[in-house]
Coordinates of C-alpha atoms and ligand atoms in Angstrom, one line a residue:
X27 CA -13.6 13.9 -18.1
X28 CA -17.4 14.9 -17.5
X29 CA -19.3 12.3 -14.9
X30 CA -21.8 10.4 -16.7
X31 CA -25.6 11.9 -17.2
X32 CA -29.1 10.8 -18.3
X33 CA -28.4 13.6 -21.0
X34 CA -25.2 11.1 -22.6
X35 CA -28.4 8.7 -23.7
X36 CA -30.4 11.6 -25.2
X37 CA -27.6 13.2 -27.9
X38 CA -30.4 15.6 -29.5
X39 CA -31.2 17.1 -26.5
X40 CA -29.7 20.2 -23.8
X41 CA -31.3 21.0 -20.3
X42 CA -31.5 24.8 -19.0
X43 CA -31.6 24.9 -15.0
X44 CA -32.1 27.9 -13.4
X45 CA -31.4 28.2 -9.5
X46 CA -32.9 30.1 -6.6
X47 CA -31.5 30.2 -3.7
X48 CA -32.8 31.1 0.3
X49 CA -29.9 32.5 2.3
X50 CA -30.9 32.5 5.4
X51 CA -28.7 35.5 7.1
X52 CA -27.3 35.0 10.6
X53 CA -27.7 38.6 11.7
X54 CA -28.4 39.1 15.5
X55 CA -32.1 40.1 15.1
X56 CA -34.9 39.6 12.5
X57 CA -35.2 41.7 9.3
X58 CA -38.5 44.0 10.7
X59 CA -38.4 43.3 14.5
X60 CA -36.1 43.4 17.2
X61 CA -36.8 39.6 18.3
X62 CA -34.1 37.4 18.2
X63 CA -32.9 36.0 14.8
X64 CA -32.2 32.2 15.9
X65 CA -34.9 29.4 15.7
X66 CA -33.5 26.4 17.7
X67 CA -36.0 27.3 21.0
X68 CA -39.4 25.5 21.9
X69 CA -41.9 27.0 19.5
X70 CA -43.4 30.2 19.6
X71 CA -41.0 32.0 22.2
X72 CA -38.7 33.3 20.0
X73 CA -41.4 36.1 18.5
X74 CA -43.1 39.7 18.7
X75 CA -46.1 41.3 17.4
X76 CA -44.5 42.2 14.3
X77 CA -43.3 39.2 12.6
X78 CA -46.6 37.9 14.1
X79 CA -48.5 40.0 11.8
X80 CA -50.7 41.8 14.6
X81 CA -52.7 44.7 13.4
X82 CA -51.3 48.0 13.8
X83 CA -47.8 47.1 13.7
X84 CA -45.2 48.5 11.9
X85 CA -42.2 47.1 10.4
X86 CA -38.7 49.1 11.3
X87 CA -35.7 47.6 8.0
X88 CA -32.4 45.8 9.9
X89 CA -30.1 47.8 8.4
X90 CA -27.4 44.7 9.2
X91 CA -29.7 43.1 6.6
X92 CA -28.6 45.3 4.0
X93 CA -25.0 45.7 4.4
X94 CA -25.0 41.8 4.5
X95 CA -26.9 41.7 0.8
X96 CA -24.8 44.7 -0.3
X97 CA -21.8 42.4 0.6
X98 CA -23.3 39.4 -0.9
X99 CA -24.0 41.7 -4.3
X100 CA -20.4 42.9 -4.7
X101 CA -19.2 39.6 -4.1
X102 CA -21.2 38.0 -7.3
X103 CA -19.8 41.3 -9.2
X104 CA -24.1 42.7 -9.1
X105 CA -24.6 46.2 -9.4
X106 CA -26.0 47.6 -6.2
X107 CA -29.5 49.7 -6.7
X108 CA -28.9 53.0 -5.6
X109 CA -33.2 52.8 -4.6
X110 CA -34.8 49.9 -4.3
X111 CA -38.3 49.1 -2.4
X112 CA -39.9 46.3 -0.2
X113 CA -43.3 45.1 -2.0
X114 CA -46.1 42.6 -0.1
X115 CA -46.5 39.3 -2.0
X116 CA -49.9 38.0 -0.9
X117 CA -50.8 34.6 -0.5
X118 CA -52.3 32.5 2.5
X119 CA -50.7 30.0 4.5
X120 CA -51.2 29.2 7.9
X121 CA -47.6 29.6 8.7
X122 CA -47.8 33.4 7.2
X123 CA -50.2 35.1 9.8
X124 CA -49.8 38.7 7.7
X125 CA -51.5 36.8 4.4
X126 CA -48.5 38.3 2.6
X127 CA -44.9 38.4 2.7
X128 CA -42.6 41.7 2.8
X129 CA -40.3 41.1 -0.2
X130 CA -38.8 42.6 -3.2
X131 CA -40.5 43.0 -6.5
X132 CA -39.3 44.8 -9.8
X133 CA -36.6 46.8 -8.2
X134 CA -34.3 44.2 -6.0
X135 CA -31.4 45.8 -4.1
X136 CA -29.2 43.5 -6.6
X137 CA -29.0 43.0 -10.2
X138 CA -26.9 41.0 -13.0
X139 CA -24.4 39.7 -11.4
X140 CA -22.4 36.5 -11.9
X141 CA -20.7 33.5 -10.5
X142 CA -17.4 32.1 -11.9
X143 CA -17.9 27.8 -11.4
X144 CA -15.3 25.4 -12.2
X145 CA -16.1 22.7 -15.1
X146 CA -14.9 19.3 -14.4
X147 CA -12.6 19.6 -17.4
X148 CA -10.9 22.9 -15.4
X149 CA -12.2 25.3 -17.7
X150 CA -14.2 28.1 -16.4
X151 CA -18.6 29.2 -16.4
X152 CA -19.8 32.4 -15.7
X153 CA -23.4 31.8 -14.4
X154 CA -25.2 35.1 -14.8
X155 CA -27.6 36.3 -11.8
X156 CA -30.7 38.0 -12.6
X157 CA -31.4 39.7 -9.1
X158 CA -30.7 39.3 -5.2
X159 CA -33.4 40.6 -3.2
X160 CA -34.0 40.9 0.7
X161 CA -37.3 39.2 2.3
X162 CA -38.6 37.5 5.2
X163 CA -38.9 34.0 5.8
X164 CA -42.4 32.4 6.9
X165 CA -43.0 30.0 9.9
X166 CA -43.4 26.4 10.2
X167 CA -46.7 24.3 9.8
X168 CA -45.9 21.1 11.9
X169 CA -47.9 18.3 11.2
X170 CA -48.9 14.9 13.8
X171 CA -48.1 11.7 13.0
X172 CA -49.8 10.6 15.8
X173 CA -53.3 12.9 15.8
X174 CA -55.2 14.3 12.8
X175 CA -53.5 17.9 13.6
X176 CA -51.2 20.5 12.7
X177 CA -49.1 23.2 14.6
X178 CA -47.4 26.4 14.1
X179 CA -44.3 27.7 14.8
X180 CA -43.6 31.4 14.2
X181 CA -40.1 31.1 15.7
X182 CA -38.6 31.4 12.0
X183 CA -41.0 34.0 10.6
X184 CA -39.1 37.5 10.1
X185 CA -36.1 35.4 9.9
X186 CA -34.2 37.5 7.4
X187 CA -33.4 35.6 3.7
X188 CA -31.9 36.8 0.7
X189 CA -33.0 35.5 -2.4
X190 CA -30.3 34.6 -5.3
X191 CA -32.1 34.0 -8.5
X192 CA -29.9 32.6 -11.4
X193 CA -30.6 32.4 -15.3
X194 CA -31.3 29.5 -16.8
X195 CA -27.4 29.0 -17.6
X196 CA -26.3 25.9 -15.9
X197 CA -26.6 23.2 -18.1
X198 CA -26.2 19.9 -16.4
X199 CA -26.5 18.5 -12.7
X200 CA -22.9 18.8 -12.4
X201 CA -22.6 22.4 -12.9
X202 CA -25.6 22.8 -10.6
X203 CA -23.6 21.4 -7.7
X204 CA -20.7 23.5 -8.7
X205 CA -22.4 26.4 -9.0
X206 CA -24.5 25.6 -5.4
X207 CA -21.4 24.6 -3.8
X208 CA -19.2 28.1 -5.2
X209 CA -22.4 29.9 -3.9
X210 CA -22.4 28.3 -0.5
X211 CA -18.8 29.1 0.1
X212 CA -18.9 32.6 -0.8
X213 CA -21.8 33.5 1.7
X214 CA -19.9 31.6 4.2
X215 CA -16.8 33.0 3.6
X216 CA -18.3 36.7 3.5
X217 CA -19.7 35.3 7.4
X218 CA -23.1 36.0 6.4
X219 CA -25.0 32.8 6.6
X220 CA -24.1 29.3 8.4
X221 CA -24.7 27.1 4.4
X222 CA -26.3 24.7 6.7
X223 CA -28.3 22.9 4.1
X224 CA -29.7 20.4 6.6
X225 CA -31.2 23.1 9.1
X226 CA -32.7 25.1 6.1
X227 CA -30.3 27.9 6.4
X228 CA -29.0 27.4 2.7
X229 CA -31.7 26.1 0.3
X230 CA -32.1 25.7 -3.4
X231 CA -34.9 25.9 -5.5
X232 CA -34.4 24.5 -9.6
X233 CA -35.8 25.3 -12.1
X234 CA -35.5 22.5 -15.0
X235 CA -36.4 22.4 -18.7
X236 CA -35.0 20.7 -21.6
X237 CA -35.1 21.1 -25.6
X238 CA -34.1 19.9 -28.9
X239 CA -30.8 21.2 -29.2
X240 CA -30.6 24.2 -31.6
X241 CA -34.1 25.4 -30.2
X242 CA -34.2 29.1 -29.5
X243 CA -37.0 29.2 -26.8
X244 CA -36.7 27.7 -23.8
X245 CA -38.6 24.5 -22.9
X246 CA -41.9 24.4 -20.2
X247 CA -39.8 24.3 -16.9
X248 CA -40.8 22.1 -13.7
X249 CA -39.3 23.3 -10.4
X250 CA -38.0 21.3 -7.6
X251 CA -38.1 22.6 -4.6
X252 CA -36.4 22.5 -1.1
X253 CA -33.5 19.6 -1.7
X254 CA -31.8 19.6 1.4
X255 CA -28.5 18.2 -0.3
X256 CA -26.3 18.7 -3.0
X257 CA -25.9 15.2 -4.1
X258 CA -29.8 15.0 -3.6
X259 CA -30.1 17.7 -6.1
X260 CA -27.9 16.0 -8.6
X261 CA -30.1 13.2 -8.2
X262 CA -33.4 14.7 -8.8
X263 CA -32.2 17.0 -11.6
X264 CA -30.8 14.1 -13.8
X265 CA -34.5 12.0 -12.9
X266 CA -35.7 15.6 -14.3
X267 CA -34.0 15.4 -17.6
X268 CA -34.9 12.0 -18.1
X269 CA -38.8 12.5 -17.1
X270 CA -39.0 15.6 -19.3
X271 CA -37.0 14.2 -22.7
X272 CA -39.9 10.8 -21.8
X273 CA -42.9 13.0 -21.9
X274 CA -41.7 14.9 -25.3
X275 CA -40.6 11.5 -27.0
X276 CA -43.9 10.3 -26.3
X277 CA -45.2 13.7 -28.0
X278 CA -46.7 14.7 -25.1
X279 CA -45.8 18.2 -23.6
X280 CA -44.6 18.8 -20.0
X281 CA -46.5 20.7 -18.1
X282 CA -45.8 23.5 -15.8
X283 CA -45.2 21.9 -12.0
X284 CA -43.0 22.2 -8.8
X285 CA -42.0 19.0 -7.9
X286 CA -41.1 17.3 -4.8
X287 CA -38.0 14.7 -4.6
X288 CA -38.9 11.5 -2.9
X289 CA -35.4 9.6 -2.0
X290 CA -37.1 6.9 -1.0
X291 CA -38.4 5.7 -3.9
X292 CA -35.3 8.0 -5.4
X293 CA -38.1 10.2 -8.6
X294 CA -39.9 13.2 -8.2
X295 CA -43.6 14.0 -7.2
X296 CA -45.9 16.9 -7.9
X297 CA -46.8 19.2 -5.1
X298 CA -48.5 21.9 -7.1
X299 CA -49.2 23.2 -10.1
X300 CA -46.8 26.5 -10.3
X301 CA -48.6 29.7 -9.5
X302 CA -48.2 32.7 -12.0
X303 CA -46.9 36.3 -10.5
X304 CA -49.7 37.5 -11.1
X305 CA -51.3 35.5 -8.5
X306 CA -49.4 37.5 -5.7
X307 CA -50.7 40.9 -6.9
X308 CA -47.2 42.3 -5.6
X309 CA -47.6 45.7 -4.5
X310 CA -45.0 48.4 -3.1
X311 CA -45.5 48.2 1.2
X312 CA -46.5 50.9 2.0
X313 CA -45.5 50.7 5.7
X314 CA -41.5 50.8 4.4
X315 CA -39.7 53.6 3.1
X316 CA -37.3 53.4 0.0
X317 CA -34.0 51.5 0.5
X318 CA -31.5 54.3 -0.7
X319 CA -27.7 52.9 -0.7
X320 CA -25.2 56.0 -1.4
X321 CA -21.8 55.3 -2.4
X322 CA -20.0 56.0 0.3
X323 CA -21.6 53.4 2.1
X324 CA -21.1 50.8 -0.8
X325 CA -17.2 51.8 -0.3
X326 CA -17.4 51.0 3.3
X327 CA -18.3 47.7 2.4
X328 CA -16.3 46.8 0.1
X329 CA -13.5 47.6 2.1
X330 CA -14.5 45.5 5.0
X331 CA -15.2 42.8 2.1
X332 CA -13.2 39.5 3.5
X333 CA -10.7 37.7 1.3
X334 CA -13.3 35.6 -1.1
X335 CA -12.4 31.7 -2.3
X336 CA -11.3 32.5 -5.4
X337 CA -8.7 34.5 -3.8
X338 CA -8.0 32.3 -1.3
X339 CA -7.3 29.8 -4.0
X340 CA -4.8 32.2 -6.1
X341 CA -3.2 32.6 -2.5
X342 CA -2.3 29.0 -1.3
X343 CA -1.0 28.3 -5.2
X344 CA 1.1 31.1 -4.7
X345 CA 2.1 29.6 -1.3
X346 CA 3.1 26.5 -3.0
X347 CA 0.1 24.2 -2.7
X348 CA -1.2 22.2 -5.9
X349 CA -4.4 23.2 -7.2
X350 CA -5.6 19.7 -5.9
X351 CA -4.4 20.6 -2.4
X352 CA -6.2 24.2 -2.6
X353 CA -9.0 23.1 -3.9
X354 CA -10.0 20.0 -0.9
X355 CA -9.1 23.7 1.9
X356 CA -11.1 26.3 0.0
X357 CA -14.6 24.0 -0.3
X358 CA -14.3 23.8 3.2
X359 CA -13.7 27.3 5.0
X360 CA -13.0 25.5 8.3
X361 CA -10.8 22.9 7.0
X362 CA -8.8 26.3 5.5
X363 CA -8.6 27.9 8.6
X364 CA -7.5 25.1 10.6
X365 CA -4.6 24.1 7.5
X366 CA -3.6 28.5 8.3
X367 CA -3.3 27.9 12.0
X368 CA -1.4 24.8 11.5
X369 CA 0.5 26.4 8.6
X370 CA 1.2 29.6 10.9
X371 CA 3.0 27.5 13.8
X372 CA 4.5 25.0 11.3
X373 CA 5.7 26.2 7.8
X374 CA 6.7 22.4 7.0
X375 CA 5.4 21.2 3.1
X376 CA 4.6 17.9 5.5
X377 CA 1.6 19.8 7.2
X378 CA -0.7 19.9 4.6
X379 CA -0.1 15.6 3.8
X380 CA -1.2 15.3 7.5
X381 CA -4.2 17.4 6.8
X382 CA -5.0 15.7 3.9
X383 CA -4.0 12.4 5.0
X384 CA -4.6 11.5 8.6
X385 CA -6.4 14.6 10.0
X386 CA -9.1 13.7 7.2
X387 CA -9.0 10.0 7.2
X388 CA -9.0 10.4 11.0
X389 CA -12.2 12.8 10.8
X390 CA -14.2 10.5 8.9
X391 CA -13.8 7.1 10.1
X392 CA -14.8 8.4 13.7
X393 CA -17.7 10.6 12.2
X394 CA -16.8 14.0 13.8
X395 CA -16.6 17.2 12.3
X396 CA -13.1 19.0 12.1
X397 CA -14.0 21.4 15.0
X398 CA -14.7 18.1 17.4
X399 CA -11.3 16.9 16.8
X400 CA -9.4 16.8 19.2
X401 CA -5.8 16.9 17.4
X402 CA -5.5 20.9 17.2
X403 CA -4.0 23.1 14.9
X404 CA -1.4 23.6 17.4
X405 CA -1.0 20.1 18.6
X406 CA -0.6 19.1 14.8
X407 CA 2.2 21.3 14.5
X408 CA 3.7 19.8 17.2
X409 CA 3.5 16.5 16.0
X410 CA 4.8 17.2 12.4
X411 CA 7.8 19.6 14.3
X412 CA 8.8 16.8 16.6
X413 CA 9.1 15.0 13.1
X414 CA 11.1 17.1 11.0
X415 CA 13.5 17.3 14.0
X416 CA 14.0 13.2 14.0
X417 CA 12.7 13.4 17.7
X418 CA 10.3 10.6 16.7
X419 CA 10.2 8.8 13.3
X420 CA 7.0 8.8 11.0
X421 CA 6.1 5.4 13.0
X422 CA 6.2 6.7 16.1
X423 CA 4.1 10.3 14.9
X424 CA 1.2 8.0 13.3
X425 CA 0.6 6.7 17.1
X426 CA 1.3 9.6 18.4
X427 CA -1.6 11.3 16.3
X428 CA -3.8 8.1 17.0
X429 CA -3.6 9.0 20.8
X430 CA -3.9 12.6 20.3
X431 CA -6.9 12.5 18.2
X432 CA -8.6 9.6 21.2
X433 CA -7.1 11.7 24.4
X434 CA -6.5 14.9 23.5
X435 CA -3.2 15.0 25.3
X436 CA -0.2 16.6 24.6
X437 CA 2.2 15.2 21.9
X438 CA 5.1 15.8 24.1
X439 CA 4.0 14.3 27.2
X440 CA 2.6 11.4 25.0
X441 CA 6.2 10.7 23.8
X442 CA 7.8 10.7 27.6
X443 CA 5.4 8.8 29.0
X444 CA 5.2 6.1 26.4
X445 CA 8.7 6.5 25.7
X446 CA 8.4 6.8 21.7
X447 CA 11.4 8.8 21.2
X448 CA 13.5 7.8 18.5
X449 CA 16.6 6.1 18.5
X450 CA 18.8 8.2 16.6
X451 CA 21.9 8.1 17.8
X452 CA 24.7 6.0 15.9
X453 CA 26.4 4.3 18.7
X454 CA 23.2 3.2 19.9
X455 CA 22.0 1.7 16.6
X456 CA 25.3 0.2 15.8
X457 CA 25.2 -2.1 18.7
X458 CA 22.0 -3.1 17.8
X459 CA 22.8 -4.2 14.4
X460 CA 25.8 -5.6 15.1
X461 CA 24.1 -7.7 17.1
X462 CA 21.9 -8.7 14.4
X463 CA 24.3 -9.7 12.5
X464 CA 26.1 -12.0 14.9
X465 CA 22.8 -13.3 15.8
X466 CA 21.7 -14.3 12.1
X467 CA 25.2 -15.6 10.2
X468 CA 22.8 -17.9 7.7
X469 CA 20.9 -15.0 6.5
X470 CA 24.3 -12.8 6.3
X471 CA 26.0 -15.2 4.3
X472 CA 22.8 -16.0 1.7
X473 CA 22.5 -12.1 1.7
X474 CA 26.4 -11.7 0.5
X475 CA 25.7 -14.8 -1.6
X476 CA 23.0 -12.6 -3.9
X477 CA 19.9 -12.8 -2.0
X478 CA 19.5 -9.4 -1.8
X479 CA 15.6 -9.8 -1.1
X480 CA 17.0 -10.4 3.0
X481 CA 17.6 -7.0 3.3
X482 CA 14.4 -6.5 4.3
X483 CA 14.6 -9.1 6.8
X484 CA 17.3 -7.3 8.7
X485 CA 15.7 -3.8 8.2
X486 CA 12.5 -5.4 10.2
X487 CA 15.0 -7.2 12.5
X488 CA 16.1 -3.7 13.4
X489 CA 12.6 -2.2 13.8
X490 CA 11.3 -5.3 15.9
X491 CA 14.8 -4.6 18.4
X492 CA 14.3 -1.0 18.6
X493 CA 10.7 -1.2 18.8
X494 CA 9.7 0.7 15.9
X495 CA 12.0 3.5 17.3
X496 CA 14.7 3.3 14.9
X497 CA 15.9 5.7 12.9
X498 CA 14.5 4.2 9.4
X499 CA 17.5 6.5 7.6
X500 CA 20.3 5.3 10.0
X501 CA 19.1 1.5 10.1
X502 CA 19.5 1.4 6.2
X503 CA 23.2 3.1 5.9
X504 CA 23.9 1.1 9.5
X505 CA 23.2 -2.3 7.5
X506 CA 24.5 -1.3 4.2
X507 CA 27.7 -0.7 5.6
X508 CA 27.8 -3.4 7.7
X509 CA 26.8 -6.2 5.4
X510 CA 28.5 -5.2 2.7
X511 CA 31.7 -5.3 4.7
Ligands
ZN10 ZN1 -40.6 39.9 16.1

């Protein structure tokens, strides 16, 4: 079943979204300088003369930067340019002290690759890339609310980005989420870049047109830039579709823009007419050299290249999970790696419910992330051990978790002190439910009389009398056998 769209209303029509995405690379230092890659200091201390753009400097390639869009380039199956070159694409902005950024032009280090998304239905896209390319990020213009004036911060500029440009072959808002979410896990998993959408370290850029189905060229395309989230994105795309399809019903024509989303007033808003290329009169820099990748060094790579999510996915099925189950760990790298630390102390099938279940539930009713929880993958495989070993029953392991996830104690020590251990042993339970019996003749004798809803009352009986502790199994064969007799 395919979520609803604007496009359901609008039969005659298809949309064609092309994506660009900033992936901002988490390498130690910046892509031309030595100064620190990392931008959460007071402005303007976290900079040099070169990605300040003084005159006279030069600009020495991070070679980490790359390896990392070498990696990124096999992992979305692109073939890797043996030469490719850095070119200046001029334009001014306050927060760009060169006047022109170092990027790539017509020869990116990556070309035509492609990403494998997931339809809703389970069948499969390929979304074909046109290029990757390595280039700096700019600073920040900061502007007052309080006085008529703007700052700068340079602490981001030189920050190194890679730029994944897409063709226009995602054809709805949901397939742009799937394909923005596949991308953000791959980078993360390949431990490149953070995906932190909020903090700018992962951002998209779409391109949106739409056309009479059966068309052959390609509508006028507006671009919306900077969303910093993926429902946001869904958002603004489907106001797109509906804007654009408006404008050519009316028999007007759309007209070239990038557009801002406003979720206030939840629509888009112009920010500019779209430049042309030829506006940056992109030119080889001259103050870089070549990038030349051999082969070897490609094999070194991909060698070192860490297990993908795709793969990750084939792997848990293997391992028994459903495709539901692998699906909910793979989207979230951290929430895998925490079910393999659990699943590495605790090879129980019950694990994963408790990851699904509680550890999730838990995690967003109190509003933490998973690596703020206190319930560790070690502690959790304590809890769902002392379990399967009837040292506690599921009653008792809820509360236990509960206290856990507040305190941050251990399971065990939780148990003793509060004394939660279970009541398992026969002899034990016997007495109390021969007690019960004695204690509640009427109910015994409407229970042997038909009334076979009471049984319930005596299984709670037992619970209240062993205080939850009971043995749930051994209660219900304790008062089969003795009610029946
Ligand atoms: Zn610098």
């Amino acid at each position: 079943m395919a979520s609803p769209s604007i496009l359901d209303n609008y039969p005659d029509y298809e949309v064609n979204i092309g994506i660009e995405v900033h992936v901002q690379l988490n390498t130690k230092t910046k892509i031309f300088c030595r100064t620190a890659n990392g931008t959460s200091q007071e402005p303007n201390t976290n900079i040099c003369q070169v990605c300040c753009g003084y005159p006279g400097v030069l600009p020495v390639l991070n070679k980490k930067v790359v390896e990392y869009a070498i990696l990124v380039g096999l992992a979305t199956n692109s073939k890797i340019s043996p030469k490719s070159f850095f070119a200046r694409k001029h334009y001014f902005y306050p927060d760009l002290p060169k006047n022109y950024q170092i990027t790539q032009g017509a020869l990116p280090i990556c070309t035509e690759g492609n990403i494998e998304i997931k339809l809703e239905d389970n069948r499969k896209k390929i979304i074909r890339l046109i290029r990757i390319h390595m280039e700096e990020d700019a600073g920040k213009s900061l502007h007052s609310n309080m006085s008529n004036e703007s700052f700068i911060d340079l602490n981001r500029t030189g920050t190194p980005l890679l730029e994944i440009v897409s063709y226009p072959d995602i054809s709805s808002s949901h397939e742009a989420k799937e394909y923005l979410k596949t991308l953000r896990s791959i980078v993360q998993y390949l431990g490149v870049c953070s995906g932190n959408m909020e903090e700018g370290a992962f951002r998209a850029d779409t391109n949106i047109s739409v056309r009479k189905k059966g068309a052959t060229k390609l509508g006028t395309r507006c671009e919306l830039k900077n969303i910093n989230s993926f429902k946001f994105i869904g958002d603004a795309i489907e106001y797109e579709i509906e804007r654009q399809i408006t404008i050519l019903e009316e028999g007007q024509q759309v007209i070239q823009q990038t557009r801002l989303w406003d979720e206030k007033n939840r629509k888009t808003i112009l920010m500019r007419s779209k430049e042309e290329a030829a506006d940056y009169r992109y030119f080889n820099d001259p103050d870089l050299p070549v990038v030349e990748v051999d082969q070897n060094w490609i094999t070194n790579i991909k060698n070192s290249m860490p297990e993908l999510p795709n793969q990750k996915f084939e792997r848990f099925i293997k391992e028994g999970l459903s495709p539901y189950e692998a699906d909910i760990l793979v989207n979230d790298i951290e929430l895998a790696n925490y079910y393999e630390s659990t699943h590495k102390l605790n090879n129980s099938k019950q694990v994963i419910n408790w990851i699904l279940r509680e550890l999730l539930g838990y995690i967003k009713d109190s509003k933490i992330t998973l690596l703020e929880c206190k319930v560790t993958p070690e502690k959790l495989a304590k809890i769902v051990s002392l379990l399967e070993s009837s040292k506690i029953n599921n009653h008792a392991a809820k509360e236990v978790f509960d206290i856990v996830a507040e305190t941050g104690e251990n399971p065990e020590t939780i148990i003793k002190e509060r004394g939660l251990e279970q009541i398992g042993s026969i002899d034990e339970l016997e007495t109390i439910i021969k007690q019960i019996i004695d204690d509640n003749q009427k109910q015994v004798t409407q229970f042997k009389a038909g009334n076979e809803k009471l049984f319930g009352f005596f299984v709670g009986e037992s619970m209240k009398r062993t205080k939850g502790k009971g043995n749930p199994h051994l209660i219900q064969e304790l008062l089969k056998k003795y009610l029946n007799n």
